[in-house]
Amino acid sequence: MKLAAEGQNLIDWAAREMPVLLLIRQRFAKEQPLKGIKVAACLHVTSETANLMLTLKAAGADIALCASNPLSTTDAVAAALVGQHSIKTYAIRGEDNDTYYQHIESALDHHPAMTMDDGADLVSVLHKKRESQIPEVIGGTEETTTGVIRLKAMADHGVLRYPIIAVNEADTKHMFDNRYGTGQSTLDGIIRATNVLLAGKKVVIAGYGWVGRGLATRAKGHGADVLITEVDAVKALEAVMDGFRVMKMAEAAREGDIFITVTGDVNVLDRDHFAVMKDGALLANSGHFNSEINLKALDDLATGVRQVRPSVQEYKLADGRRLHVLGEGRLINLAAAEGHPAAVMDMSFANQALCAEYIARNAKQLERKVYDVPAEIDSEVARLKLHAMGIAIDTLTEEQRRYLSSWEEGT
Ligand code: ADE
C-alpha cells in the first residue's frame, strides 16, 4: 500500500492522454448506466486500465479486477486502485501461475453480472469451474485477438453460455491499438530489455496481422532489415508488396538477429529453428500467451541458463552459441515496458466502456454468441478522438449523399 501515491501519479499521467474515456466518464457519472452492476475484469493492471476502472466506477459499477498476465501488473497502480479508490484488485507483478489463477477465482468470488476479459481466461475459468454462477451473468466483453479466437471456438462448440462483445473487432481498436500500440511498445520492450541498436539488424517478425504490420513498419523506420514469416498467403503477399522479404521460418532462423513472434499460435520458434540460429540472437514474443517460443525445447537443448539482465535469460547451447529469451517469452511490451501508450488505450477502453453500457441496456435481446462492436459505437469513438485532437473533417453535401444512394447515374 506504500506505493499507492506513486500509482495515483501514474494513473493521472495516463489520463492526460485519454480524453475520450474522460468524456465518457463525465457522461457516465451523470447517467449511471452501470448502477449496481457487478463487474469482474481480467485485464493488464496498468495505469490505463485503472482509468477504465474509474470510468466504470463513475457509471455506478461495483468492480473486482484481476491481472490478465502474471508479468504485466504495475504494482503501484494496483495499490492506488485499492488504497485510493476502494476497488478490489487482485494482481502482483511476477505472481506464479497458481497465484494468477487464485486471483481469477477471487474476482469470480465477486459474483459478476458482467465480465471484461483480455485473453478469455476469466470466461474460461467461469465456464469450467463456476458453472452455477453463469446464470448471474448478463454479458461480457473481450479485449484481444487471442481471446476472440478462443471465445468464437467456444461459441462454435456450443459451450459459450452468455453474449460477449468482441472489442478487438472494432476498427477503432485493432487499427490503432494493435498496429500502433503493440507496434511501438514491442520495440520499446525489446530496447528497454537489451539496449540493442535496431539499425542494421535483421529483425524477423512472425505474423503479419495488424500487430505484425505495425511492428514491421516501425522496425524498418529504425533502419532494420525486416524479414516476415506467414502462413496466410494473402497476408504474406501484402508483406511482399509492403516491401518486406518474406520467407519460411526455417530460412529466416539462420539470418535473424532479433526474432519477434506475433501470431497467437504455438511453437512458432521451435527446436529446429534454435538449432540453426546465430550466436547472440534475441527472442521475443508479443502475442498474448507465452506459447509462441518453445521454451521447453530450448531448455532441453541448453547446457545452462542464466539471467544476464533483468528481462534477459541467456540459454547456452552445447556448441557454445547463446540464445537470449526476453521477458520469459511473455508479451514483451508489458513484461519489459509499459504496454501500449495511453493515447491508443483511450480508444480501446472507450470501446470497452461503451460496450459495457450497451450490454447493460440490451442484455435481454442478446444471444449466446460473440458479437462485433456496434458500428455506432465504433464511429462515435473515432469522432470523439478526432474532436479531442482538434481535427475537423468534411461532411457529405446533400448532393453527394443523393449521388451515393442512387444507382441511375453512370458513365
Ligand atoms: N494491453 C496492451 N497495453 C496495455 C495497457 N497499457 N493497458 C492495458 N492493457 C494493455
Short mmCIF file of C-alpha atoms and ligand atoms in Angstrom, two decimals:
data_model
loop_
_atom_site.label_atom_id
_atom_site.label_comp_id
_atom_site.label_asym_id
_atom_site.label_seq_id
_atom_site.Cartn_x
_atom_site.Cartn_y
_atom_site.Cartn_z
CA MET A 1 0.00 0.00 0.00
CA LYS A 2 3.03 2.29 0.36
CA LEU A 3 3.06 2.51 -3.44
CA ALA A 4 -0.46 3.98 -3.68
CA ALA A 5 0.57 7.65 -4.07
CA GLU A 6 3.08 6.75 -6.83
CA GLY A 7 0.36 4.71 -8.53
CA GLN A 8 -2.07 7.62 -8.44
CA ASN A 9 0.52 9.80 -10.21
CA LEU A 10 0.80 7.16 -12.94
CA ILE A 11 -2.98 7.00 -13.30
CA ASP A 12 -3.21 10.81 -13.57
CA TRP A 13 -0.36 10.86 -16.11
CA ALA A 14 -2.15 8.33 -18.34
CA ALA A 15 -5.44 10.25 -18.00
CA ARG A 16 -3.87 13.24 -19.80
CA GLU A 17 -3.76 11.15 -22.97
CA MET A 18 -7.22 9.62 -22.54
CA PRO A 19 -9.64 12.43 -23.38
CA VAL A 20 -12.27 10.19 -24.96
CA LEU A 21 -12.50 7.96 -21.90
CA LEU A 22 -12.70 11.04 -19.66
CA LEU A 23 -15.60 12.46 -21.70
CA ILE A 24 -17.42 9.14 -21.36
CA ARG A 25 -16.64 9.13 -17.61
CA GLN A 26 -18.31 12.54 -17.23
CA ARG A 27 -21.45 11.36 -19.01
CA PHE A 28 -21.48 8.08 -17.07
CA ALA A 29 -21.23 9.96 -13.75
CA LYS A 30 -24.47 11.77 -14.63
CA GLU A 31 -26.38 8.91 -16.26
CA GLN A 32 -25.20 5.96 -14.09
CA PRO A 33 -25.68 3.33 -16.84
CA LEU A 34 -23.98 0.57 -14.77
CA LYS A 35 -25.60 1.39 -11.45
CA GLY A 36 -25.35 -1.59 -9.09
CA ILE A 37 -23.91 -3.92 -11.74
CA LYS A 38 -21.14 -6.19 -10.50
CA VAL A 39 -18.26 -6.34 -12.98
CA ALA A 40 -15.29 -8.73 -12.87
CA ALA A 41 -12.46 -7.51 -15.10
CA CYS A 42 -9.40 -9.59 -16.03
CA LEU A 43 -7.11 -7.05 -17.70
CA HIS A 44 -3.47 -5.99 -17.62
CA VAL A 45 -3.33 -3.94 -14.43
CA THR A 46 -1.80 -0.74 -15.81
CA SER A 47 -2.40 2.98 -15.37
CA GLU A 48 -4.61 2.91 -18.49
CA THR A 49 -6.71 0.06 -17.13
CA ALA A 50 -7.07 2.00 -13.87
CA ASN A 51 -8.65 4.80 -15.87
CA LEU A 52 -11.13 2.35 -17.35
CA MET A 53 -11.94 1.05 -13.86
CA LEU A 54 -12.55 4.60 -12.62
CA THR A 55 -14.89 5.17 -15.58
CA LEU A 56 -16.90 2.03 -14.78
CA LYS A 57 -17.00 3.04 -11.12
CA ALA A 58 -18.26 6.52 -12.06
CA ALA A 59 -21.02 4.73 -14.02
CA GLY A 60 -22.14 3.03 -10.79
CA ALA A 61 -20.48 -0.38 -11.30
CA ASP A 62 -19.18 -2.46 -8.41
CA ILE A 63 -15.84 -3.81 -9.66
CA ALA A 64 -13.31 -6.55 -8.95
CA LEU A 65 -10.15 -6.51 -11.08
CA CYS A 66 -7.53 -9.23 -11.57
CA ALA A 67 -4.46 -9.47 -13.80
CA SER A 68 -4.68 -10.99 -17.28
CA ASN A 69 -0.99 -11.88 -17.28
CA PRO A 70 1.42 -12.70 -14.43
CA LEU A 71 4.06 -10.25 -15.67
CA SER A 72 2.03 -7.21 -16.75
CA THR A 73 0.91 -5.64 -13.46
CA THR A 74 2.13 -2.24 -12.34
CA ASP A 75 2.11 -2.82 -8.57
CA ALA A 76 1.84 0.89 -7.73
CA VAL A 77 -1.32 1.14 -9.84
CA ALA A 78 -2.84 -1.90 -8.10
CA ALA A 79 -2.05 -0.25 -4.73
CA ALA A 80 -3.69 3.02 -5.81
CA LEU A 81 -6.84 1.25 -7.00
CA VAL A 82 -7.22 -0.40 -3.61
CA GLY A 83 -5.91 2.42 -1.40
CA GLN A 84 -7.34 5.47 -3.11
CA HIS A 85 -10.40 4.11 -4.89
CA SER A 86 -11.52 1.07 -2.87
CA ILE A 87 -11.56 -1.10 -6.00
CA LYS A 88 -10.89 -4.76 -5.23
CA THR A 89 -7.71 -5.59 -7.16
CA TYR A 90 -6.01 -8.98 -7.29
CA ALA A 91 -2.66 -8.67 -9.05
CA ILE A 92 1.04 -8.83 -8.18
CA ARG A 93 3.75 -8.38 -10.79
CA GLY A 94 5.65 -11.67 -11.17
CA GLU A 95 2.96 -13.80 -9.49
CA ASP A 96 3.31 -17.53 -10.17
CA ASN A 97 0.74 -19.49 -12.16
CA ASP A 98 -1.15 -20.73 -9.08
CA THR A 99 -1.46 -17.20 -7.70
CA TYR A 100 -2.54 -15.95 -11.13
CA TYR A 101 -5.44 -18.42 -11.15
CA GLN A 102 -6.25 -17.79 -7.46
CA HIS A 103 -6.64 -14.12 -8.38
CA ILE A 104 -9.09 -15.02 -11.15
CA GLU A 105 -11.07 -17.08 -8.64
CA SER A 106 -11.08 -14.11 -6.24
CA ALA A 107 -12.51 -11.87 -8.97
CA LEU A 108 -15.19 -14.51 -9.61
CA ASP A 109 -15.98 -14.65 -5.87
CA HIS A 110 -17.35 -11.17 -6.52
CA HIS A 111 -20.27 -12.85 -8.40
CA PRO A 112 -20.11 -10.68 -11.52
CA ALA A 113 -23.10 -9.88 -13.71
CA MET A 114 -20.67 -8.73 -16.38
CA THR A 115 -17.18 -9.92 -17.35
CA MET A 116 -14.44 -7.96 -19.05
CA ASP A 117 -11.60 -10.13 -20.32
CA ASP A 118 -8.25 -9.83 -22.09
CA GLY A 119 -7.39 -13.31 -23.38
CA ALA A 120 -10.55 -15.13 -22.16
CA ASP A 121 -9.04 -16.73 -19.03
CA LEU A 122 -11.81 -15.31 -16.82
CA VAL A 123 -14.59 -16.61 -19.08
CA SER A 124 -12.81 -19.93 -19.40
CA VAL A 125 -12.50 -20.45 -15.60
CA LEU A 126 -16.12 -19.34 -15.14
CA HIS A 127 -17.32 -21.90 -17.70
CA LYS A 128 -15.05 -24.72 -16.47
CA LYS A 129 -15.23 -24.31 -12.68
CA ARG A 130 -18.08 -21.96 -11.76
CA GLU A 131 -20.99 -23.15 -13.88
CA SER A 132 -23.50 -22.41 -11.11
CA GLN A 133 -22.63 -18.69 -11.38
CA ILE A 134 -23.21 -18.43 -15.13
CA PRO A 135 -26.97 -17.62 -14.88
CA GLU A 136 -25.96 -14.50 -12.89
CA VAL A 137 -24.05 -13.12 -15.89
CA ILE A 138 -25.80 -10.91 -18.47
CA GLY A 139 -22.84 -10.48 -20.81
CA GLY A 140 -19.18 -9.70 -21.26
CA THR A 141 -16.53 -8.06 -23.41
CA GLU A 142 -13.22 -9.32 -24.79
CA GLU A 143 -10.23 -7.09 -25.49
CA THR A 144 -7.81 -9.06 -27.63
CA THR A 145 -7.43 -11.16 -30.82
CA THR A 146 -6.43 -14.31 -28.93
CA GLY A 147 -9.43 -14.03 -26.60
CA VAL A 148 -11.81 -13.52 -29.50
CA ILE A 149 -10.44 -16.65 -31.23
CA ARG A 150 -10.97 -18.69 -28.03
CA LEU A 151 -14.49 -17.33 -27.49
CA LYS A 152 -15.52 -17.96 -31.10
CA ALA A 153 -14.27 -21.54 -30.67
CA MET A 154 -16.45 -21.82 -27.53
CA ALA A 155 -19.45 -20.45 -29.46
CA ASP A 156 -18.78 -22.86 -32.37
CA HIS A 157 -18.67 -25.80 -29.95
CA GLY A 158 -21.96 -24.61 -28.42
CA VAL A 159 -20.47 -24.11 -24.95
CA LEU A 160 -20.47 -20.30 -24.67
CA ARG A 161 -23.29 -19.53 -22.25
CA TYR A 162 -23.68 -15.76 -22.44
CA PRO A 163 -23.18 -12.99 -25.02
CA ILE A 164 -19.76 -11.40 -25.48
CA ILE A 165 -18.86 -8.30 -27.45
CA ALA A 166 -15.50 -8.61 -29.19
CA VAL A 167 -14.00 -5.17 -28.55
CA ASN A 168 -10.93 -6.21 -30.56
CA GLU A 169 -13.03 -6.28 -33.73
CA ALA A 170 -13.82 -2.54 -33.61
CA ASP A 171 -11.85 -0.60 -36.24
CA THR A 172 -11.04 1.97 -33.54
CA LYS A 173 -9.45 -0.87 -31.55
CA HIS A 174 -7.37 -3.10 -33.82
CA MET A 175 -6.36 -0.49 -36.41
CA PHE A 176 -4.78 1.66 -33.72
CA ASP A 177 -4.14 -0.38 -30.56
CA ASN A 178 -2.78 -3.46 -32.33
CA ARG A 179 -0.93 -1.66 -35.13
CA TYR A 180 0.46 1.46 -33.45
CA GLY A 181 0.19 0.45 -29.77
CA THR A 182 1.73 -3.02 -29.94
CA GLY A 183 3.94 -1.95 -32.84
CA GLN A 184 5.62 0.77 -30.79
CA SER A 185 5.56 -0.79 -27.32
CA THR A 186 7.03 -4.10 -28.51
CA LEU A 187 10.14 -2.35 -29.80
CA ASP A 188 10.12 -0.27 -26.59
CA GLY A 189 10.16 -3.50 -24.54
CA ILE A 190 12.99 -5.04 -26.59
CA ILE A 191 15.05 -1.86 -26.36
CA ARG A 192 14.47 -1.41 -22.60
CA ALA A 193 15.37 -5.07 -22.00
CA THR A 194 18.55 -5.07 -24.08
CA ASN A 195 19.51 -1.52 -25.20
CA VAL A 196 20.03 -3.08 -28.64
CA LEU A 197 20.56 -0.85 -31.70
CA LEU A 198 17.92 -1.77 -34.30
CA ALA A 199 19.63 -0.03 -37.22
CA GLY A 200 21.36 -2.59 -39.42
CA LYS A 201 19.88 -5.60 -37.59
CA LYS A 202 17.92 -8.35 -39.29
CA VAL A 203 14.58 -8.41 -37.50
CA VAL A 204 12.39 -11.46 -38.14
CA ILE A 205 8.69 -10.90 -37.48
CA ALA A 206 6.45 -13.98 -37.36
CA GLY A 207 2.90 -12.96 -38.27
CA TYR A 208 1.68 -10.12 -40.49
CA GLY A 209 -1.66 -9.32 -38.89
CA TRP A 210 -2.41 -5.85 -37.51
CA VAL A 211 0.38 -6.17 -34.93
CA GLY A 212 2.94 -7.58 -37.37
CA ARG A 213 2.25 -4.79 -39.87
CA GLY A 214 2.71 -2.08 -37.24
CA LEU A 215 5.83 -3.69 -35.89
CA ALA A 216 7.41 -4.20 -39.33
CA THR A 217 6.88 -0.57 -40.34
CA ARG A 218 8.35 0.69 -37.08
CA ALA A 219 11.36 -1.66 -37.20
CA LYS A 220 12.03 -0.53 -40.78
CA GLY A 221 11.81 3.08 -39.59
CA HIS A 222 14.62 2.30 -37.14
CA GLY A 223 16.81 1.09 -40.00
CA ALA A 224 16.34 -2.65 -39.50
CA ASP A 225 16.26 -5.16 -42.37
CA VAL A 226 12.82 -6.72 -41.77
CA LEU A 227 12.02 -10.35 -42.66
CA ILE A 228 8.44 -11.63 -42.43
CA THR A 229 7.17 -15.19 -41.96
CA GLU A 230 3.48 -16.01 -42.52
CA VAL A 231 1.14 -18.96 -43.07
CA ASP A 232 -1.61 -16.91 -44.72
CA ALA A 233 -0.99 -16.35 -48.45
CA VAL A 234 -2.84 -13.01 -48.64
CA LYS A 235 -1.00 -11.55 -45.66
CA ALA A 236 2.33 -12.87 -46.99
CA LEU A 237 1.62 -11.20 -50.34
CA GLU A 238 0.73 -7.96 -48.58
CA ALA A 239 4.05 -8.09 -46.72
CA VAL A 240 5.92 -8.59 -50.01
CA MET A 241 4.16 -5.63 -51.60
CA ASP A 242 4.78 -3.53 -48.49
CA GLY A 243 8.45 -4.05 -49.34
CA PHE A 244 9.50 -6.76 -46.88
CA ARG A 245 11.33 -10.01 -47.56
CA VAL A 246 9.04 -12.99 -46.90
CA MET A 247 10.39 -16.49 -46.31
CA LYS A 248 9.93 -19.66 -44.28
CA MET A 249 11.00 -19.57 -40.65
CA ALA A 250 13.48 -22.39 -41.32
CA GLU A 251 15.33 -19.98 -43.60
CA ALA A 252 14.79 -16.80 -41.54
CA ALA A 253 16.10 -18.60 -38.44
CA ARG A 254 19.59 -18.70 -39.99
CA GLU A 255 19.58 -14.97 -40.81
CA GLY A 256 17.85 -13.20 -37.93
CA ASP A 257 19.46 -11.15 -35.15
CA ILE A 258 16.14 -10.42 -33.42
CA PHE A 259 13.03 -12.63 -33.59
CA ILE A 260 9.57 -11.36 -32.62
CA THR A 261 6.53 -13.64 -32.62
CA VAL A 262 3.08 -12.08 -33.01
CA THR A 263 0.98 -14.94 -34.39
CA GLY A 264 -1.22 -16.08 -31.47
CA ASP A 265 -0.14 -19.68 -32.18
CA VAL A 266 2.16 -22.23 -30.53
CA ASN A 267 5.82 -23.18 -31.10
CA VAL A 268 6.38 -20.68 -33.88
CA LEU A 269 10.02 -20.68 -32.82
CA ASP A 270 10.86 -24.35 -32.31
CA ARG A 271 13.71 -26.79 -31.78
CA ASP A 272 14.79 -26.91 -35.45
CA HIS A 273 14.95 -23.11 -35.54
CA PHE A 274 17.06 -22.87 -32.36
CA ALA A 275 19.41 -25.41 -33.91
CA VAL A 276 20.41 -23.01 -36.72
CA MET A 277 20.14 -19.57 -35.07
CA LYS A 278 23.16 -17.27 -34.83
CA ASP A 279 25.07 -16.82 -31.59
CA GLY A 280 23.60 -13.90 -29.65
CA ALA A 281 20.12 -13.95 -31.24
CA LEU A 282 17.36 -12.21 -29.26
CA LEU A 283 14.00 -14.00 -28.98
CA ALA A 284 10.88 -12.05 -28.00
CA ASN A 285 7.15 -12.65 -28.12
CA SER A 286 4.42 -10.05 -28.26
CA GLY A 287 1.47 -12.39 -28.75
CA HIS A 288 -0.94 -12.82 -25.83
CA PHE A 289 0.30 -16.17 -24.48
CA ASN A 290 3.84 -17.37 -23.77
CA SER A 291 3.34 -20.31 -26.11
CA GLU A 292 4.93 -18.94 -29.29
CA ILE A 293 8.53 -19.71 -28.34
CA ASN A 294 9.02 -23.39 -27.44
CA LEU A 295 10.87 -22.74 -24.18
CA LYS A 296 10.65 -26.38 -23.15
CA ALA A 297 12.61 -27.42 -26.28
CA LEU A 298 15.09 -24.60 -25.75
CA ASP A 299 15.57 -25.64 -22.14
CA ASP A 300 16.23 -29.25 -23.27
CA LEU A 301 18.85 -28.08 -25.76
CA ALA A 302 20.58 -25.77 -23.29
CA THR A 303 23.51 -26.78 -21.14
CA GLY A 304 22.86 -23.80 -18.85
CA VAL A 305 20.51 -20.84 -18.37
CA ARG A 306 21.38 -17.59 -16.61
CA GLN A 307 19.79 -14.23 -16.10
CA VAL A 308 22.10 -11.70 -17.78
CA ARG A 309 19.89 -8.59 -17.44
CA PRO A 310 16.58 -8.10 -15.62
CA SER A 311 14.43 -9.24 -18.58
CA VAL A 312 17.02 -11.33 -20.44
CA GLN A 313 17.75 -15.04 -19.98
CA GLU A 314 20.74 -16.48 -21.77
CA TYR A 315 20.43 -20.11 -22.94
CA LYS A 316 23.85 -21.61 -23.57
CA LEU A 317 23.84 -24.42 -26.14
CA ALA A 318 26.24 -27.37 -26.35
CA ASP A 319 28.10 -25.86 -29.33
CA GLY A 320 28.74 -22.63 -27.41
CA ARG A 321 26.03 -20.48 -29.06
CA ARG A 322 23.96 -18.23 -26.76
CA LEU A 323 20.28 -17.52 -27.42
CA HIS A 324 18.57 -14.82 -25.38
CA VAL A 325 14.91 -15.04 -24.37
CA LEU A 326 13.36 -11.72 -23.39
CA GLY A 327 10.67 -11.40 -20.69
CA GLU A 328 10.38 -15.20 -20.26
CA GLY A 329 8.62 -15.32 -23.65
CA ARG A 330 5.66 -13.36 -22.27
CA LEU A 331 4.32 -10.34 -24.10
CA ILE A 332 7.42 -8.21 -24.15
CA ASN A 333 5.65 -4.86 -24.41
CA LEU A 334 4.17 -5.36 -20.95
CA ALA A 335 6.88 -7.55 -19.42
CA ALA A 336 9.75 -5.14 -20.17
CA ALA A 337 7.96 -1.87 -20.98
CA GLU A 338 4.65 -0.29 -20.02
CA GLY A 339 2.34 -1.70 -22.65
CA HIS A 340 0.52 0.41 -25.19
CA PRO A 341 0.66 4.14 -24.70
CA ALA A 342 -2.41 5.73 -23.12
CA ALA A 343 -3.34 7.55 -26.35
CA VAL A 344 -4.33 4.28 -28.06
CA MET A 345 -5.73 2.63 -24.92
CA ASP A 346 -8.02 5.67 -24.84
CA MET A 347 -9.88 4.28 -27.86
CA SER A 348 -9.73 0.61 -26.85
CA PHE A 349 -11.10 1.38 -23.40
CA ALA A 350 -13.67 3.87 -24.70
CA ASN A 351 -14.98 0.90 -26.71
CA GLN A 352 -14.91 -1.26 -23.55
CA ALA A 353 -16.85 1.34 -21.54
CA LEU A 354 -19.45 1.93 -24.27
CA CYS A 355 -19.86 -1.81 -24.87
CA ALA A 356 -20.45 -2.36 -21.14
CA GLU A 357 -23.16 0.30 -21.30
CA TYR A 358 -24.61 -1.37 -24.43
CA ILE A 359 -24.77 -4.76 -22.68
CA ALA A 360 -26.43 -3.24 -19.61
CA ARG A 361 -29.10 -1.67 -21.84
CA ASN A 362 -29.59 -4.52 -24.34
CA ALA A 363 -28.76 -7.76 -22.50
CA LYS A 364 -32.26 -9.21 -22.91
CA GLN A 365 -32.05 -9.07 -26.72
CA LEU A 366 -28.57 -10.60 -26.95
CA GLU A 367 -27.92 -14.28 -27.70
CA ARG A 368 -25.17 -16.61 -26.52
CA LYS A 369 -22.64 -15.67 -29.16
CA VAL A 370 -19.73 -13.39 -29.96
CA TYR A 371 -20.85 -10.01 -31.31
CA ASP A 372 -18.91 -7.34 -33.14
CA VAL A 373 -18.88 -3.89 -31.60
CA PRO A 374 -21.97 -1.99 -32.83
CA ALA A 375 -20.96 0.31 -35.72
CA GLU A 376 -22.39 3.39 -33.93
CA ILE A 377 -20.00 2.84 -31.02
CA ASP A 378 -17.01 2.47 -33.34
CA SER A 379 -17.74 5.68 -35.24
CA GLU A 380 -18.59 7.57 -32.03
CA VAL A 381 -15.14 6.66 -30.62
CA ALA A 382 -13.43 7.88 -33.81
CA ARG A 383 -15.49 11.08 -33.81
CA LEU A 384 -14.65 11.84 -30.17
CA LYS A 385 -10.94 11.08 -30.72
CA LEU A 386 -10.72 13.41 -33.72
CA HIS A 387 -12.57 16.08 -31.74
CA ALA A 388 -10.14 15.69 -28.82
CA MET A 389 -7.23 16.03 -31.28
CA GLY A 390 -8.73 19.25 -32.64
CA ILE A 391 -9.22 17.77 -36.11
CA ALA A 392 -12.36 18.61 -38.11
CA ILE A 393 -13.43 16.60 -41.15
CA ASP A 394 -15.82 17.24 -44.04
CA THR A 395 -19.43 16.08 -44.17
CA LEU A 396 -21.27 14.97 -47.29
CA THR A 397 -23.31 17.64 -49.07
CA GLU A 398 -26.96 16.81 -49.81
CA GLU A 399 -25.98 16.37 -53.49
CA GLN A 400 -23.21 13.90 -52.57
CA ARG A 401 -25.48 11.95 -50.25
CA ARG A 402 -28.10 11.62 -53.03
CA TYR A 403 -25.42 10.58 -55.56
CA LEU A 404 -24.12 7.83 -53.28
CA SER A 405 -27.58 6.41 -52.69
CA SER A 406 -28.65 6.47 -56.35
CA TRP A 407 -27.96 3.81 -58.97
CA GLU A 408 -29.14 5.57 -62.16
CA GLU A 409 -26.07 7.72 -62.78
CA GLY A 410 -23.16 6.04 -64.57
CA THR A 411 -20.55 6.99 -67.12
N1 ADE B 1 -2.61 -4.09 -23.39
C1 ADE B 1 -1.53 -3.61 -24.00
N2 ADE B 1 -1.11 -2.46 -23.44
C2 ADE B 1 -1.95 -2.21 -22.41
C3 ADE B 1 -2.03 -1.18 -21.45
N3 ADE B 1 -1.18 -0.17 -21.44
N4 ADE B 1 -3.02 -1.27 -20.53
C4 ADE B 1 -3.88 -2.30 -20.56
N5 ADE B 1 -3.87 -3.28 -21.44
C5 ADE B 1 -2.90 -3.25 -22.37
#
